[in-house]
Amino acid sequence: MSDPLLKVDNLHVEFKTGSIITRAVNGVTFELNEQENIGIVGESGSGKSVTATSILQLIPSPPAKVANGAIYFKGKNLLKLSSKEMRKIRGNEISMIFQDPSTSLNPVFTVGNQLIETIRAHKKVSKKQAKQKAISLLDLVGIPAPDKRIDMYPHEFSGGMRQRVMIAIALACDPEVLIADEPTTALDVTVQAQILNLMKELQERLGMSIIMITHDLGVVWETCDKLLVMYAGRVVESASVKDLYQQPLHPYTWGLLDSQISEGQNSAEPLASIPGSPPDLSYEIKGCPFVERCPYAQDICYQETPQLNETIQGHAVACHFQTSEHQLERKEREYSDGDAT
Amino acid sequence: MMETLLEVNGLKKHFPVSNPIPFKKSTQSVKAVDGVNFDVYQGETLGIVGESGCGKSTMARLVNQLIKPTDGSVIFKKQNLIDMPAEKLRQMRQKIQMVFQDPYASLDPRLKVGELIAEPLVIHQIGDRTSQKQRVEELLEIVGLNKRYADRYPHEFSGGQRQRINIARALTLNPELVICDEPVSALDVSVQAQVINLLNKLQQDFKLTYIFISHDLNVVRYMCDRIAVMYLGRIVEIGTFEEIYANPQHPYTKALFSAIPKESPFEEKERIILKGTVPSPLNPPSGCHFHERCPVAIDICKTKEPKMITKEKIHQTSCHLAD
């Protein structure tokens, strides 16, 4: 197999505010191959978005700082590039869709303007050609009457339509990697179904790789091949989606899967949940970050931080008790309506 | 049959839109809620689902009279809340409380948690300082928070904890009906499960009746006995969840259920992808509001508004084709 298209290697990102250092990302490593869909899931504050924005270097610095690690795209370390070189990649070879379609478009320019701006920033084409391309892009993402809609302002579009415009802008330069940061969280279910369908269809047609960041496992089952589960700025488990669903290994993943409401469950039986809340990342974490909430925790978990190790082919987990020699027995679901803190 | 706690008849709310010509009277209005009828029975949870802009939240605000309806009646415990004298309404409102969606925006950042929870008691002049303080501590324990938290400010809490504070506040006056407007949408899954468990436990302990508004159909499936599906200001289908889920009659309900994300990577799902977007409530389509996007619309749908048809005792729908 050839080199991966994108490789994030031991990435550490920290935010410095005053004398407090918050370690938002603590050693994230993953690879993205061509035409592959990777999902990243985790609770708020687990470092999903910081990882993604670090790839494109969109995080404000200061306060943010990449403390360690490397990001290779086609063999080049993106962190070593000059800002001019980076600009050639950003929006061109790697592009991004953001969560909130209503705040990520500029309200004082027409959508056509914003599309043409992106195209002309990266390609030497005339205004007329750029406009033609913009119209065909709007058509591609399923906006009716694109030749009229191109002269409209973002406020004249609905949420779902705005997200389509965002996708059109992201696709303007035929990117090889598309980073989608919670692309459907702000949308209704019926619109979410439309957008996910569209993304799948476009991927088949254009052959790009997608990094899908979400907290909704339903979206992952729908679209991804591989899944990274993040907790407290670390990847705690990574596997193919099917493996992870059939044989999850990390206790946090178990909790996450158990908290999903499944068909046939009703309010007579309480929902499983993970007691407590994630650790504060502005303190040094000793041992496993999940230890306080883990029902299987033992002495070693407080002392040593487990590393992400491949236990089965293609399935890695960061847990002291999940190795190829030794495995944990999964307990019954935990129920809680209380607050541990 | 269970006792009816709340009865909503022909409820309408039209918001006037200002005329672009200065000093001219407005002629258009947004028909946010356009003729809604439903009952809520004692002790049940009625779920209200629908896309954004379909009038779910406006309806919630109409039920507890935060806004005045254009037409219709809201009958709570056999008394019509509309046209009720202000003082009497204030008394009745103690029994109808609300939990809002955004736990960050719905708590005053300058009040301590204890003051926030005691506020309803102060407003209604119930008890003295000591008994109010006792009540606050009791409520904090009920919602699973430490009673020492009464002296802290909202910003010191996480989203899930804030939502617990909101719930405690809603319970202060021993309500009978609690309207939850997307109470868990802003929370992470693991925290969401905790808050849902809490709401369920409180319902049993205090014999509460819930109106539960949500766009998350999985949460609604878990929480609710009956659901009402709304589209563009009208209820298109109402009944028990099992019945509607197993046997949806309205084409919109079918599309909505088919859009629920998969439960596993192995599930194969037949999707009904709707065309277009929800039309503007300023100019809703004639006849059946859904006909422009409906995959099975016939001629009559364009001209005639469908009536509610009772399919089963527990299931009603408004579609010309459901006959």
Short mmCIF file of C-alpha atoms in Angstrom, two decimals, chain A residues 42-45 48 158 160-161 185-194 196-197 200 215-223 241-243 245-246 252 255-256 259-277 293 334-341, chain B residues 50-53 56 143-146 149 158 160-161 164 185-198 200-201 204 215-225 245 252 255-256 258-267 269 271-278 293:
data_model
loop_
_atom_site.label_atom_id
_atom_site.label_comp_id
_atom_site.label_asym_id
_atom_site.label_seq_id
_atom_site.Cartn_x
_atom_site.Cartn_y
_atom_site.Cartn_z
CA GLY A 42 -16.45 12.37 21.18
CA GLU A 43 -18.15 14.65 23.67
CA SER A 44 -17.85 18.43 23.58
CA GLY A 45 -14.35 19.42 24.59
CA LYS A 48 -12.36 16.87 17.76
CA SER A 158 -32.85 28.24 4.43
CA GLY A 160 -30.25 23.32 4.61
CA MET A 161 -29.73 25.42 1.48
CA THR A 185 -25.86 19.23 13.73
CA ALA A 186 -27.74 22.48 13.16
CA LEU A 187 -30.17 20.92 10.70
CA ASP A 188 -33.47 19.07 10.96
CA VAL A 189 -33.53 15.30 10.49
CA THR A 190 -35.18 15.39 7.09
CA VAL A 191 -32.64 17.97 5.89
CA GLN A 192 -29.84 16.01 7.54
CA ALA A 193 -30.86 12.99 5.49
CA GLN A 194 -30.74 15.14 2.33
CA LEU A 196 -25.71 13.20 4.07
CA ASN A 197 -27.11 11.67 0.90
CA LYS A 200 -22.13 10.39 -0.17
CA HIS A 215 -21.10 13.58 18.16
CA ASP A 216 -23.94 11.66 16.56
CA LEU A 217 -23.13 7.99 16.07
CA GLY A 218 -26.08 7.68 13.69
CA VAL A 219 -24.26 9.97 11.26
CA VAL A 220 -21.15 7.80 11.56
CA TRP A 221 -23.00 4.57 10.77
CA GLU A 222 -24.48 6.37 7.82
CA THR A 223 -21.32 7.71 6.20
CA VAL A 241 -16.94 1.18 11.71
CA LYS A 242 -18.22 -2.37 11.48
CA ASP A 243 -15.58 -3.76 13.86
CA TYR A 245 -19.92 -1.60 16.33
CA GLN A 246 -19.60 -5.35 16.68
CA TYR A 252 -15.71 4.79 27.14
CA GLY A 255 -20.65 3.87 27.58
CA LEU A 256 -21.12 5.90 24.43
CA SER A 259 -26.26 5.82 25.94
CA GLN A 260 -27.78 5.61 22.49
CA ILE A 261 -31.50 5.05 22.58
CA SER A 262 -32.39 1.94 20.67
CA GLU A 263 -35.62 0.78 19.16
CA GLY A 264 -38.03 -0.91 21.52
CA GLN A 265 -36.57 0.77 24.58
CA ASN A 266 -39.12 2.69 26.61
CA SER A 267 -39.12 4.84 29.69
CA ALA A 268 -39.86 1.84 31.95
CA GLU A 269 -36.18 0.96 31.81
CA PRO A 270 -33.75 3.78 32.51
CA LEU A 271 -31.16 4.78 29.93
CA ALA A 272 -27.57 3.85 30.49
CA SER A 273 -25.24 6.78 30.89
CA ILE A 274 -21.67 7.57 31.83
CA PRO A 275 -21.63 9.08 35.31
CA GLY A 276 -19.59 12.19 35.95
CA SER A 277 -18.05 14.54 33.42
CA ARG A 293 -15.62 7.60 35.18
CA GLU A 334 -24.73 1.45 34.14
CA TYR A 335 -27.73 3.48 35.02
CA SER A 336 -27.54 6.90 36.50
CA ASP A 337 -29.77 9.87 37.00
CA GLY A 338 -27.42 11.47 39.46
CA ASP A 339 -24.48 13.73 39.02
CA ALA A 340 -21.20 12.40 40.31
CA THR A 341 -19.50 15.75 40.66
CA GLY B 50 -41.65 18.55 13.57
CA GLU B 51 -38.99 20.51 11.73
CA SER B 52 -37.79 23.93 12.80
CA GLY B 53 -40.31 26.61 11.97
CA LYS B 56 -43.70 23.73 18.09
CA VAL B 143 -32.49 16.94 40.86
CA GLY B 144 -29.29 15.26 41.98
CA LEU B 145 -27.15 18.28 42.81
CA ASN B 146 -25.25 19.03 45.99
CA TYR B 149 -24.36 24.62 45.08
CA SER B 158 -21.66 22.35 32.99
CA GLY B 160 -26.08 19.11 32.11
CA GLN B 161 -25.90 20.62 35.58
CA ARG B 164 -30.81 20.29 36.28
CA SER B 185 -30.94 19.02 22.45
CA ALA B 186 -27.98 21.08 23.62
CA LEU B 187 -26.41 18.25 25.66
CA ASP B 188 -23.94 15.47 24.87
CA VAL B 189 -25.35 11.95 24.54
CA SER B 190 -24.05 10.63 27.85
CA VAL B 191 -25.35 13.70 29.71
CA GLN B 192 -28.55 13.63 27.71
CA ALA B 193 -29.25 10.15 29.03
CA GLN B 194 -28.79 11.36 32.63
CA VAL B 195 -31.23 14.25 32.18
CA ILE B 196 -33.81 12.05 30.47
CA ASN B 197 -33.60 9.54 33.33
CA LEU B 198 -34.07 12.39 35.80
CA ASN B 200 -38.65 10.22 33.97
CA LYS B 201 -38.00 9.71 37.65
CA GLN B 204 -43.19 9.15 38.56
CA HIS B 215 -36.86 17.20 16.98
CA ASP B 216 -34.92 14.11 18.03
CA LEU B 217 -37.22 11.22 17.23
CA ASN B 218 -35.18 8.72 19.23
CA VAL B 219 -35.61 10.76 22.39
CA VAL B 220 -39.31 11.19 21.68
CA ARG B 221 -39.73 7.48 21.06
CA TYR B 222 -38.19 6.75 24.43
CA MET B 223 -39.99 9.42 26.45
CA CYS B 224 -43.47 9.76 25.06
CA ASP B 225 -46.75 7.90 25.31
CA TYR B 245 -44.48 4.31 14.22
CA TYR B 252 -44.96 13.64 6.01
CA ALA B 255 -40.73 10.77 5.51
CA LEU B 256 -39.88 12.04 8.99
CA SER B 258 -37.51 7.34 7.47
CA ALA B 259 -34.99 10.14 8.15
CA ILE B 260 -34.04 8.79 11.60
CA PRO B 261 -30.32 7.94 11.34
CA LYS B 262 -29.30 4.31 11.25
CA GLU B 263 -28.84 2.42 14.49
CA SER B 264 -25.96 0.32 13.28
CA PRO B 265 -23.63 0.24 10.29
CA PHE B 266 -25.40 -2.93 9.14
CA GLU B 267 -28.89 -1.54 8.97
CA LYS B 269 -32.69 1.84 5.41
CA ARG B 271 -35.21 6.59 2.74
CA ILE B 272 -37.94 8.90 1.61
CA ILE B 273 -36.02 12.05 0.75
CA LEU B 274 -38.36 15.02 0.62
CA LYS B 275 -38.04 17.51 -2.18
CA GLY B 276 -37.39 21.17 -1.43
CA THR B 277 -37.75 22.85 1.93
CA VAL B 278 -40.56 23.85 4.26
CA ARG B 293 -43.55 18.30 -1.31
#
